Short mmCIF file of C-alpha atoms and ligand atoms in Angstrom, two decimals:
data_model
loop_
_atom_site.label_atom_id
_atom_site.label_comp_id
_atom_site.label_asym_id
_atom_site.label_seq_id
_atom_site.Cartn_x
_atom_site.Cartn_y
_atom_site.Cartn_z
CA MET A 222 15.22 -9.53 -18.85
CA VAL A 223 12.77 -7.32 -16.99
CA ARG A 224 9.17 -8.48 -17.19
CA THR A 225 6.55 -6.83 -15.04
CA ARG A 226 2.83 -7.28 -14.73
CA ILE A 227 -0.37 -6.01 -13.32
CA ALA A 228 -2.84 -8.68 -12.33
CA PRO A 229 -6.25 -7.16 -11.74
CA SER A 230 -9.20 -9.15 -10.50
CA PRO A 231 -12.44 -8.13 -12.17
CA THR A 232 -14.14 -7.74 -8.81
CA GLY A 233 -14.85 -4.02 -9.22
CA GLN A 234 -16.53 -2.02 -11.93
CA ASP A 235 -13.31 -0.43 -13.18
CA VAL A 236 -9.62 0.05 -12.40
CA HIS A 237 -8.96 1.83 -9.10
CA VAL A 238 -6.65 4.84 -9.45
CA GLY A 239 -4.31 3.11 -6.97
CA SER A 240 -3.99 0.19 -9.40
CA ILE A 241 -3.08 2.63 -12.17
CA ALA A 242 -0.37 4.06 -9.91
CA ALA A 243 1.02 0.52 -9.44
CA ALA A 244 0.57 -0.33 -13.12
CA LEU A 245 2.45 2.82 -14.06
CA MET A 246 5.51 1.80 -12.06
CA ASN A 247 5.41 -1.68 -13.57
CA TYR A 248 5.01 -0.20 -17.03
CA ALA A 249 7.82 2.31 -16.59
CA TRP A 250 10.20 -0.24 -15.11
CA ALA A 251 9.63 -2.64 -18.01
CA LYS A 252 10.00 0.08 -20.65
CA LYS A 253 13.06 1.57 -19.02
CA ASN A 254 14.75 -1.81 -19.13
CA HIS A 255 13.52 -2.68 -22.62
CA GLY A 256 11.42 -5.43 -21.14
CA GLN A 257 7.73 -6.28 -21.28
CA PHE A 258 4.68 -5.21 -19.35
CA ILE A 259 1.94 -7.78 -19.01
CA ILE A 260 -1.71 -7.63 -18.02
CA ARG A 261 -3.08 -10.84 -16.54
CA ILE A 262 -6.68 -11.17 -15.45
CA GLU A 263 -7.03 -12.95 -12.11
CA ASP A 264 -10.61 -14.10 -12.25
CA THR A 265 -10.53 -17.17 -10.03
CA ASP A 266 -12.65 -15.76 -7.22
CA ARG A 267 -15.88 -16.61 -8.97
CA THR A 268 -18.12 -15.34 -6.20
CA ARG A 269 -16.83 -11.77 -6.46
CA LEU A 270 -16.77 -11.40 -10.25
CA VAL A 271 -18.41 -8.22 -11.53
CA LYS A 272 -20.14 -8.60 -14.88
CA GLY A 273 -18.40 -6.57 -17.56
CA GLY A 274 -15.59 -5.72 -15.12
CA GLU A 275 -12.84 -7.30 -17.18
CA GLU A 276 -13.77 -5.52 -20.44
CA LYS A 277 -14.05 -2.22 -18.62
CA MET A 278 -10.68 -2.69 -16.93
CA LEU A 279 -8.86 -3.61 -20.13
CA ASP A 280 -10.48 -0.66 -21.84
CA THR A 281 -9.34 1.69 -19.08
CA PHE A 282 -5.72 0.52 -19.35
CA ASN A 283 -5.87 1.28 -23.06
CA ARG A 284 -7.55 4.65 -22.57
CA ILE A 285 -4.90 5.76 -20.16
CA GLY A 286 -2.14 4.55 -22.44
CA LEU A 287 -0.68 1.73 -20.38
CA VAL A 288 -0.75 -0.66 -23.28
CA ALA A 289 0.44 -4.15 -22.44
CA ASP A 290 2.86 -6.16 -24.51
CA GLU A 291 0.97 -9.30 -23.54
CA SER A 292 -2.62 -9.47 -22.29
CA PRO A 293 -5.88 -11.38 -22.78
CA ASN A 294 -6.62 -9.09 -25.73
CA THR A 295 -3.23 -9.06 -27.41
CA GLY A 296 -2.20 -12.62 -26.52
CA GLY A 297 1.47 -13.51 -26.27
CA LYS A 298 3.98 -16.27 -25.78
CA PHE A 299 2.54 -17.34 -22.41
CA ALA A 300 -1.17 -17.27 -23.29
CA PRO A 301 -3.77 -17.62 -21.98
CA TYR A 302 -3.56 -14.50 -19.81
CA ARG A 303 -6.87 -15.11 -18.07
CA GLN A 304 -6.56 -17.39 -15.06
CA SER A 305 -9.93 -19.09 -15.52
CA GLU A 306 -8.49 -20.52 -18.75
CA ARG A 307 -5.45 -22.00 -17.02
CA LEU A 308 -7.09 -24.36 -14.53
CA ASN A 309 -5.26 -27.47 -15.75
CA ILE A 310 -1.94 -25.69 -15.21
CA TYR A 311 -2.73 -24.98 -11.56
CA LYS A 312 -4.01 -28.49 -10.97
CA LYS A 313 -0.87 -29.98 -12.40
CA HIS A 314 1.30 -27.78 -10.21
CA ALA A 315 -0.73 -28.48 -7.08
CA GLU A 316 -0.37 -32.21 -7.76
CA GLU A 317 3.34 -31.76 -8.24
CA LEU A 318 3.61 -30.27 -4.75
CA VAL A 319 1.52 -33.10 -3.29
CA ASP A 320 3.87 -35.63 -4.93
CA LYS A 321 6.87 -33.81 -3.47
CA GLY A 322 5.29 -33.85 0.01
CA LYS A 323 5.10 -30.06 0.06
CA ALA A 324 1.31 -29.96 -0.04
CA TYR A 325 -1.49 -32.31 0.96
CA TYR A 326 -5.09 -33.22 0.36
CA CYS A 327 -7.67 -32.07 2.85
CA ILE A 328 -11.26 -33.31 2.97
CA CYS A 329 -12.41 -31.48 6.06
CA THR A 330 -15.93 -30.10 5.73
CA PRO A 331 -16.64 -26.41 6.08
CA GLU A 332 -18.61 -27.27 9.24
CA ARG A 333 -15.61 -28.93 10.83
CA LEU A 334 -13.33 -26.03 9.88
CA THR A 335 -15.73 -23.47 11.33
CA LYS A 336 -16.01 -25.41 14.58
CA MET A 337 -12.25 -25.81 14.79
CA ARG A 338 -11.74 -22.10 14.24
CA GLU A 339 -14.30 -21.14 16.85
CA GLU A 340 -12.59 -23.33 19.41
CA GLN A 341 -9.19 -21.85 18.60
CA VAL A 342 -10.51 -18.30 18.87
CA ALA A 343 -12.15 -19.17 22.22
CA LYS A 344 -8.76 -20.41 23.42
CA LYS A 345 -7.16 -17.19 22.14
CA GLN A 346 -5.05 -19.12 19.61
CA ILE A 347 -4.27 -17.94 16.08
CA PRO A 348 -6.87 -19.68 13.91
CA LYS A 349 -5.00 -22.22 11.79
CA TYR A 350 -5.79 -25.52 10.14
CA ASP A 351 -5.00 -28.26 12.67
CA ARG A 352 -3.56 -30.65 10.06
CA LEU A 353 -6.00 -33.43 10.79
CA CYS A 354 -5.88 -34.57 7.17
CA PHE A 355 -2.12 -34.28 7.00
CA SER A 356 -1.76 -36.62 9.96
CA ASN A 357 -3.47 -39.42 8.03
CA GLN A 358 -2.60 -38.28 4.53
CA LYS A 359 -2.05 -41.76 3.13
CA GLU A 360 -5.60 -42.92 3.78
CA ILE A 361 -7.03 -39.59 2.69
CA VAL A 362 -5.24 -39.81 -0.66
CA GLU A 363 -6.53 -43.36 -1.14
CA GLN A 364 -10.06 -42.37 -0.24
CA VAL A 365 -9.99 -39.35 -2.49
CA LYS A 366 -8.76 -41.46 -5.41
CA GLU A 367 -11.08 -44.44 -4.80
CA ARG A 368 -14.25 -42.51 -4.13
CA ASN A 369 -13.48 -39.41 -6.11
CA LEU A 370 -14.05 -37.33 -2.97
CA PRO A 371 -14.19 -33.56 -3.13
CA HIS A 372 -10.98 -32.23 -1.62
CA VAL A 373 -8.74 -29.20 -1.45
CA VAL A 374 -4.95 -29.07 -1.69
CA ARG A 375 -3.20 -27.31 1.18
CA LEU A 376 0.33 -26.00 1.34
CA LEU A 377 2.40 -27.65 4.06
CA ILE A 378 4.05 -24.70 5.77
CA PRO A 379 7.50 -25.95 6.79
CA GLU A 380 9.07 -25.22 10.15
CA GLY A 381 11.39 -22.29 10.55
CA GLN A 382 11.30 -18.82 9.17
CA VAL A 383 10.71 -17.24 5.83
CA LYS A 384 12.98 -14.41 4.75
CA PHE A 385 12.75 -12.20 1.73
CA ASN A 386 13.77 -8.82 0.57
CA ASP A 387 11.38 -6.10 -0.46
CA VAL A 388 12.75 -3.19 -2.47
CA VAL A 389 10.56 -0.72 -0.58
CA ARG A 390 10.46 -2.32 2.86
CA GLY A 391 13.83 -3.99 3.20
CA GLU A 392 14.42 -7.45 4.59
CA ILE A 393 11.35 -9.16 6.01
CA THR A 394 11.44 -12.20 8.28
CA ILE A 395 8.33 -14.07 9.32
CA ASP A 396 8.08 -16.96 11.73
CA ASN A 397 6.35 -19.81 9.92
CA LYS A 398 4.49 -20.62 13.12
CA ASN A 399 2.25 -17.68 12.29
CA LEU A 400 1.30 -19.03 8.88
CA ASP A 401 -1.70 -21.19 8.11
CA ASP A 402 -1.56 -24.19 5.74
CA GLN A 403 -3.00 -22.17 2.92
CA VAL A 404 -5.51 -23.76 0.56
CA LEU A 405 -3.91 -23.77 -2.88
CA LEU A 406 -6.51 -25.57 -4.94
CA LYS A 407 -10.19 -25.44 -4.11
CA SER A 408 -12.55 -28.40 -4.44
CA ASP A 409 -14.08 -26.89 -7.59
CA GLY A 410 -10.68 -27.07 -9.30
CA PHE A 411 -10.04 -23.33 -9.10
CA PRO A 412 -6.77 -22.20 -7.56
CA THR A 413 -6.72 -19.68 -4.74
CA TYR A 414 -5.06 -16.35 -5.44
CA HIS A 415 -1.83 -17.64 -3.85
CA LEU A 416 -1.31 -20.62 -6.12
CA GLY A 417 -2.51 -18.79 -9.23
CA VAL A 418 -0.30 -15.78 -8.73
CA VAL A 419 2.88 -17.73 -7.97
CA VAL A 420 2.49 -20.27 -10.77
CA ASP A 421 1.67 -17.60 -13.32
CA ASP A 422 4.34 -15.15 -12.25
CA HIS A 423 6.86 -17.95 -12.57
CA LEU A 424 5.61 -19.39 -15.85
CA MET A 425 5.22 -15.93 -17.37
CA GLU A 426 8.79 -15.16 -16.34
CA ILE A 427 7.88 -12.13 -14.28
CA SER A 428 11.07 -10.64 -12.88
CA HIS A 429 9.67 -7.80 -10.75
CA ILE A 430 6.41 -7.67 -8.82
CA ILE A 431 5.42 -4.13 -7.91
CA ARG A 432 2.08 -4.16 -6.15
CA GLY A 433 0.07 -2.65 -3.32
CA GLU A 434 1.10 -3.21 0.27
CA GLU A 435 -2.17 -5.05 0.90
CA TRP A 436 -0.46 -8.07 -0.65
CA LEU A 437 2.52 -7.98 1.67
CA PRO A 438 0.96 -10.34 4.26
CA SER A 439 0.47 -12.92 1.49
CA THR A 440 4.05 -12.71 0.28
CA PRO A 441 5.62 -15.07 2.89
CA LYS A 442 3.29 -17.81 1.65
CA HIS A 443 4.27 -17.00 -1.89
CA VAL A 444 7.94 -17.22 -1.00
CA ILE A 445 7.36 -20.64 0.59
CA LEU A 446 5.58 -21.69 -2.60
CA TYR A 447 8.47 -20.55 -4.80
CA GLN A 448 10.82 -22.51 -2.57
CA ALA A 449 8.58 -25.59 -2.60
CA PHE A 450 8.66 -25.58 -6.40
CA GLY A 451 12.38 -24.84 -6.41
CA TRP A 452 11.87 -21.62 -8.37
CA LYS A 453 13.85 -18.40 -8.32
CA LEU A 454 12.18 -15.54 -6.47
CA PRO A 455 11.17 -12.42 -8.37
CA VAL A 456 12.04 -9.00 -6.98
CA PHE A 457 9.25 -7.75 -4.72
CA ALA A 458 8.28 -4.11 -4.20
CA HIS A 459 5.21 -3.40 -2.09
CA ILE A 460 4.06 0.15 -2.54
CA SER A 461 2.02 2.16 -0.06
CA LEU A 462 -1.69 2.62 -0.61
CA LEU A 463 -3.10 5.95 -1.68
CA ARG A 464 -4.72 8.10 0.99
CA ASN A 465 -7.30 10.85 1.00
CA PRO A 466 -5.99 14.31 1.92
CA ASP A 467 -7.24 13.63 5.47
CA LYS A 468 -4.97 10.53 5.48
CA SER A 469 -7.85 8.06 5.54
CA LYS A 470 -7.70 5.16 3.09
CA LEU A 471 -8.82 6.23 -0.37
CA SER A 472 -12.36 5.04 -0.62
CA LYS A 473 -15.41 5.61 -2.73
CA ARG A 474 -17.18 7.49 0.03
CA LYS A 475 -14.80 10.47 0.04
CA ASN A 476 -13.60 10.73 -3.52
CA PRO A 477 -14.19 8.88 -6.76
CA VAL A 478 -11.70 6.01 -7.03
CA TRP A 479 -12.44 4.68 -10.49
CA THR A 480 -10.02 5.79 -13.18
CA SER A 481 -12.62 6.31 -15.89
CA TRP A 482 -14.50 8.74 -13.65
CA TYR A 483 -11.58 11.12 -13.98
CA LEU A 484 -11.10 10.48 -17.70
CA ASP A 485 -14.83 10.96 -18.27
CA LYS A 486 -14.61 14.37 -16.63
CA GLY A 487 -12.00 15.38 -19.14
CA ILE A 488 -8.87 14.90 -17.08
CA PHE A 489 -6.20 14.08 -19.68
CA SER A 490 -4.69 10.62 -19.43
CA GLU A 491 -1.23 12.26 -19.57
CA ALA A 492 -2.07 14.46 -16.59
CA LEU A 493 -3.55 11.60 -14.58
CA LEU A 494 -0.45 9.48 -15.23
CA ASN A 495 1.81 12.42 -14.34
CA TYR A 496 -0.07 12.98 -11.09
CA LEU A 497 -0.09 9.29 -10.22
CA ALA A 498 3.65 9.08 -10.94
CA LEU A 499 4.11 11.35 -7.93
CA MET A 500 2.35 8.90 -5.64
CA GLY A 501 5.20 7.37 -3.67
CA TRP A 502 7.98 8.72 -5.85
CA SER A 503 9.48 12.12 -6.62
CA HIS A 504 11.30 13.42 -9.62
CA PRO A 505 15.05 13.65 -8.89
CA GLU A 506 14.98 17.36 -9.77
CA GLY A 507 11.81 17.93 -7.78
CA LYS A 508 9.77 18.54 -10.94
CA GLU A 509 6.02 18.12 -10.70
CA VAL A 510 5.12 18.23 -14.37
CA PHE A 511 6.84 15.81 -16.74
CA SER A 512 5.99 13.50 -19.59
CA LEU A 513 5.63 9.74 -19.43
CA GLU A 514 8.74 9.49 -21.56
CA GLU A 515 10.74 11.51 -19.07
CA TYR A 516 9.31 9.52 -16.17
CA ILE A 517 10.43 6.28 -17.79
CA LYS A 518 13.92 7.73 -18.12
CA VAL A 519 14.30 8.86 -14.52
CA PHE A 520 12.18 6.32 -12.61
CA ASP A 521 13.99 3.71 -10.55
CA ILE A 522 12.32 1.20 -8.23
CA LYS A 523 14.95 1.85 -5.61
CA ASP A 524 13.55 5.37 -5.23
CA ILE A 525 10.02 4.27 -4.35
CA GLN A 526 9.06 5.87 -1.04
CA LYS A 527 7.39 4.11 1.84
CA THR A 528 5.31 7.02 3.11
CA ALA A 529 1.65 6.89 2.20
CA PRO A 530 0.98 9.11 -0.81
CA VAL A 531 -1.96 11.52 -0.77
CA PHE A 532 -4.28 11.46 -3.74
CA ASP A 533 -5.85 14.89 -3.89
CA PRO A 534 -8.36 15.41 -6.72
CA VAL A 535 -7.95 19.19 -6.32
CA LYS A 536 -4.22 18.90 -7.01
CA LEU A 537 -4.96 16.57 -9.91
CA GLU A 538 -7.27 19.20 -11.43
CA TRP A 539 -4.62 21.84 -10.96
CA MET A 540 -2.15 19.65 -12.82
CA ASN A 541 -4.64 19.04 -15.58
CA GLY A 542 -5.03 22.79 -15.90
CA VAL A 543 -1.29 23.01 -16.52
CA TYR A 544 -1.65 20.44 -19.32
CA ILE A 545 -4.60 22.33 -20.80
CA ARG A 546 -2.63 25.56 -20.92
CA ASP A 547 0.28 23.76 -22.48
CA ILE A 548 -1.43 22.36 -25.53
CA GLU A 549 -2.07 24.18 -28.81
CA ASN A 550 -5.41 25.97 -29.10
CA GLU A 551 -6.26 23.88 -32.13
CA ASP A 552 -5.70 20.65 -30.18
CA LEU A 553 -7.71 21.89 -27.23
CA LYS A 554 -10.54 22.80 -29.60
CA LEU A 555 -10.57 19.28 -31.02
CA LYS A 556 -10.45 17.71 -27.56
CA ILE A 557 -13.43 19.75 -26.42
CA TYR A 558 -15.30 19.03 -29.66
CA GLU A 559 -14.76 15.28 -29.23
CA PHE A 560 -15.41 15.40 -25.48
CA TYR A 561 -18.94 16.70 -26.11
CA ASN A 562 -19.47 14.12 -28.86
CA LYS A 563 -19.28 16.73 -31.64
CA LYS A 564 -22.55 18.22 -30.43
CA TYR A 565 -21.37 21.85 -30.54
CA PRO A 566 -19.98 23.61 -33.63
CA GLU A 567 -16.24 23.20 -33.89
CA GLU A 568 -15.83 26.70 -35.27
CA ILE A 569 -17.43 28.42 -32.30
CA ILE A 570 -15.49 26.25 -29.86
CA GLY A 571 -12.35 27.33 -31.70
CA LYS A 572 -13.18 31.00 -31.20
CA THR A 573 -13.82 30.55 -27.48
CA ILE A 574 -10.52 28.81 -26.73
CA PRO A 575 -8.43 31.97 -26.07
CA LEU A 576 -11.13 33.13 -23.64
CA ILE A 577 -11.30 29.98 -21.55
CA LYS A 578 -7.92 28.28 -21.80
CA GLU A 579 -6.74 29.80 -18.53
CA ARG A 580 -10.03 29.20 -16.81
CA ILE A 581 -10.81 25.54 -17.20
CA LYS A 582 -9.09 22.72 -15.35
CA LYS A 583 -10.78 19.84 -17.08
CA LEU A 584 -12.83 19.47 -20.24
CA ALA A 585 -16.06 19.09 -18.27
CA ASP A 586 -15.55 22.67 -17.01
CA TYR A 587 -16.05 23.96 -20.53
CA LEU A 588 -19.78 23.69 -20.98
CA PRO A 589 -20.92 25.26 -17.71
CA LEU A 590 -18.73 28.21 -18.64
CA CYS A 591 -19.57 28.37 -22.34
CA GLU A 592 -23.04 27.01 -22.87
CA PHE A 593 -24.33 30.53 -23.55
CA PHE A 594 -22.35 30.54 -26.81
CA PHE A 595 -24.56 27.76 -28.09
CA LYS A 596 -27.96 28.70 -26.72
CA PRO A 597 -29.48 31.75 -25.05
CA PRO A 598 -29.57 31.59 -21.26
CA GLU A 599 -32.79 30.22 -19.84
CA SER A 600 -32.35 31.69 -16.38
CA PHE A 601 -30.53 34.72 -15.03
CA GLU A 602 -28.46 34.98 -11.89
CA ILE A 603 -29.77 38.43 -11.04
CA ARG A 604 -33.26 39.90 -11.37
CA LEU A 605 -33.58 42.05 -14.47
CA GLU A 606 -37.21 43.21 -14.16
CA ALA A 607 -36.38 46.61 -12.66
CA LYS A 608 -33.70 47.36 -15.24
CA GLN A 609 -35.90 48.02 -18.26
CA ALA A 610 -34.67 51.56 -18.94
CA LEU A 611 -31.07 50.48 -18.72
CA LEU A 612 -31.65 47.53 -21.05
CA LYS A 613 -33.26 49.77 -23.61
CA ASN A 614 -30.30 52.12 -23.52
CA MET A 615 -27.88 49.25 -23.92
CA LYS A 616 -29.79 47.87 -26.87
CA GLU A 617 -29.90 51.23 -28.63
CA GLU A 618 -26.20 51.82 -28.16
CA LEU A 619 -25.24 48.37 -29.34
CA GLU A 620 -27.39 48.71 -32.42
CA LYS A 621 -25.30 51.73 -33.42
CA ILE A 622 -22.04 49.79 -33.56
CA SER A 623 -21.03 49.23 -37.17
CA GLU A 624 -17.92 47.12 -36.75
CA TRP A 625 -18.80 44.41 -34.21
CA LYS A 626 -15.48 43.97 -32.42
CA ALA A 627 -14.70 43.49 -28.76
CA ASN A 628 -13.03 46.87 -28.34
CA ALA A 629 -15.79 48.74 -30.17
CA ILE A 630 -18.35 47.04 -27.94
CA GLY A 631 -16.29 47.92 -24.88
CA GLU A 632 -15.88 51.56 -25.88
CA SER A 633 -19.53 51.99 -26.70
CA MET A 634 -20.61 50.53 -23.38
CA GLN A 635 -18.09 52.59 -21.43
CA ALA A 636 -19.43 55.73 -23.11
CA LEU A 637 -22.93 54.75 -22.08
CA VAL A 638 -21.84 54.24 -18.47
CA LYS A 639 -20.44 57.75 -18.49
CA LYS A 640 -23.50 59.23 -20.10
CA LEU A 641 -25.84 57.60 -17.62
CA GLY A 642 -23.57 58.35 -14.70
CA ILE A 643 -24.01 54.90 -13.15
CA LYS A 644 -21.54 52.50 -11.59
CA ALA A 645 -19.56 50.57 -14.20
CA GLY A 646 -19.47 47.44 -12.05
CA GLU A 647 -23.20 47.18 -11.80
CA PHE A 648 -23.73 48.10 -15.44
CA PHE A 649 -21.47 45.37 -16.74
CA MET A 650 -22.89 42.84 -14.30
CA VAL A 651 -26.32 43.41 -15.78
CA LEU A 652 -25.05 43.15 -19.33
CA ARG A 653 -23.09 40.02 -18.49
CA VAL A 654 -26.11 38.33 -17.00
CA ILE A 655 -28.27 39.25 -19.99
CA ILE A 656 -25.80 37.76 -22.44
CA THR A 657 -24.54 34.76 -20.46
CA GLY A 658 -27.12 34.23 -17.73
CA LYS A 659 -24.30 34.26 -15.18
CA LYS A 660 -22.44 36.65 -12.92
CA ILE A 661 -19.15 35.04 -13.83
CA SER A 662 -18.30 34.36 -17.45
CA PRO A 663 -15.46 34.52 -19.95
CA PRO A 664 -14.46 38.12 -20.87
CA LEU A 665 -17.66 39.84 -21.89
CA ASN A 666 -16.69 42.01 -24.86
CA GLU A 667 -14.88 39.15 -26.54
CA SER A 668 -17.76 36.81 -25.83
CA MET A 669 -20.18 39.29 -27.39
CA GLU A 670 -17.98 39.58 -30.44
CA ILE A 671 -18.08 35.81 -30.88
CA LEU A 672 -21.84 35.68 -30.38
CA GLY A 673 -22.35 38.35 -33.06
CA LYS A 674 -24.34 41.55 -33.10
CA GLU A 675 -27.62 40.02 -34.11
CA GLU A 676 -27.62 37.43 -31.35
CA CYS A 677 -26.64 39.93 -28.64
CA ILE A 678 -29.32 42.38 -29.67
CA LYS A 679 -31.79 39.51 -29.76
CA ARG A 680 -30.92 38.52 -26.18
CA LEU A 681 -31.45 42.11 -25.04
CA GLY A 682 -34.56 42.46 -27.11
CA LYS A 683 -36.21 39.50 -25.46
CA LEU A 684 -36.02 41.27 -22.11
CA VAL A 685 -37.20 44.77 -22.95
N1 LIG B 744 -5.36 -10.19 -8.31
C1 LIG B 744 -4.75 -9.33 -7.38
C2 LIG B 744 -5.47 -8.00 -7.42
O1 LIG B 744 -6.62 -8.00 -7.68
C3 LIG B 744 -3.29 -9.18 -7.77
C4 LIG B 744 -2.37 -8.99 -6.65
C5 LIG B 744 -0.95 -9.08 -7.13
O2 LIG B 744 -0.54 -8.18 -7.86
O3 LIG B 744 -0.30 -10.06 -6.82
O4 LIG B 744 -4.96 -6.96 -7.21
#
């Protein structure tokens, strides 16, 4: 049975697009194998919790369509799915390791640990716990029990090497000498990430862990933990982190990294998922545009690539443009209507669709291009003061048109250009700016038809 998961920590304000890329692979792998995809909230680092972060994250997963089979919201067989509600489980498991001699109590003070580390660094040694408490573990356990002393539980890293296989990176061998006796349970009863993640992945029967490469250095400790418990290892796949087009690590300073930023700009969830599917994986036929359904069919974890994928918002917008052109006009109309909270008349939006479908790349591009359909321009991109005579002529000619259609408007204006003997380019630029306020707009004659004769004449009239 394939069971995958994504285990976000609510330490940011939303889900990072890189986490969606990882979640997508987990989701697809579970669905492809008729398994389950789980969302677990890892909220044990209490100092870094962001208020409202969890709700926002769960909402984003839903918005983008990566709906979990089990999660804090939906529940499931292995509930609770929020680590802060599972503290007794971690404590029990930490104690089990202590009883087996695979972990030990430590009562060293933070002051002692800092001093120890400073000395090690000064001696150019790898900073590691010196096992003072392990060397007199019997007394420490007695003291802890008798006096109820605050203590942590540390993993006893065994001698030797740890070996594991990573689907993306191949076989990995680490010398245990390089590993610190990791704290598993903190003195406040909260587990560290390492204990929480291993216990939960095991208890929740996770078969495949697909996650960012930033967790690779932690994996040897996890493997030692699995072995200490006597549990079967899941399959690991550590995927490469997303990069900016200049190859630097994707960070807030260069480009937005939060998923809802893109959705809020009117990037379709389907397009964002499609684009993210290409991060570290390619379609076997080299296709760039494909549905989630198709992705699930053709995706295989063995095809995940190691090279760092580039997340380019410009490319993402291009792809979204492809999705926009692909949907029915009626659906695009409704999307735009909803996107602007039903503020603009649905009927007018509907009429504008054929004019703008090829021109917008995301829903937020619509209003800057089309606002003039809903209210007269308040400013003009070229100066119109010296054009009074021309404006008057335009107005008079337009008033004569009986059937207000794009081609009639076009013909009438062309005739005027000829009559006046002026340059067509300049003429239409002036008219465009009068009607739309801008030098670039959707096709003018069609736009004027939609606006209606009265409104167009009114816009001209205001200026003469
Ligand atoms: N809680 C970790 C995170 O915030 C999960 C890492 C993992 O997937 O093991 O990403």
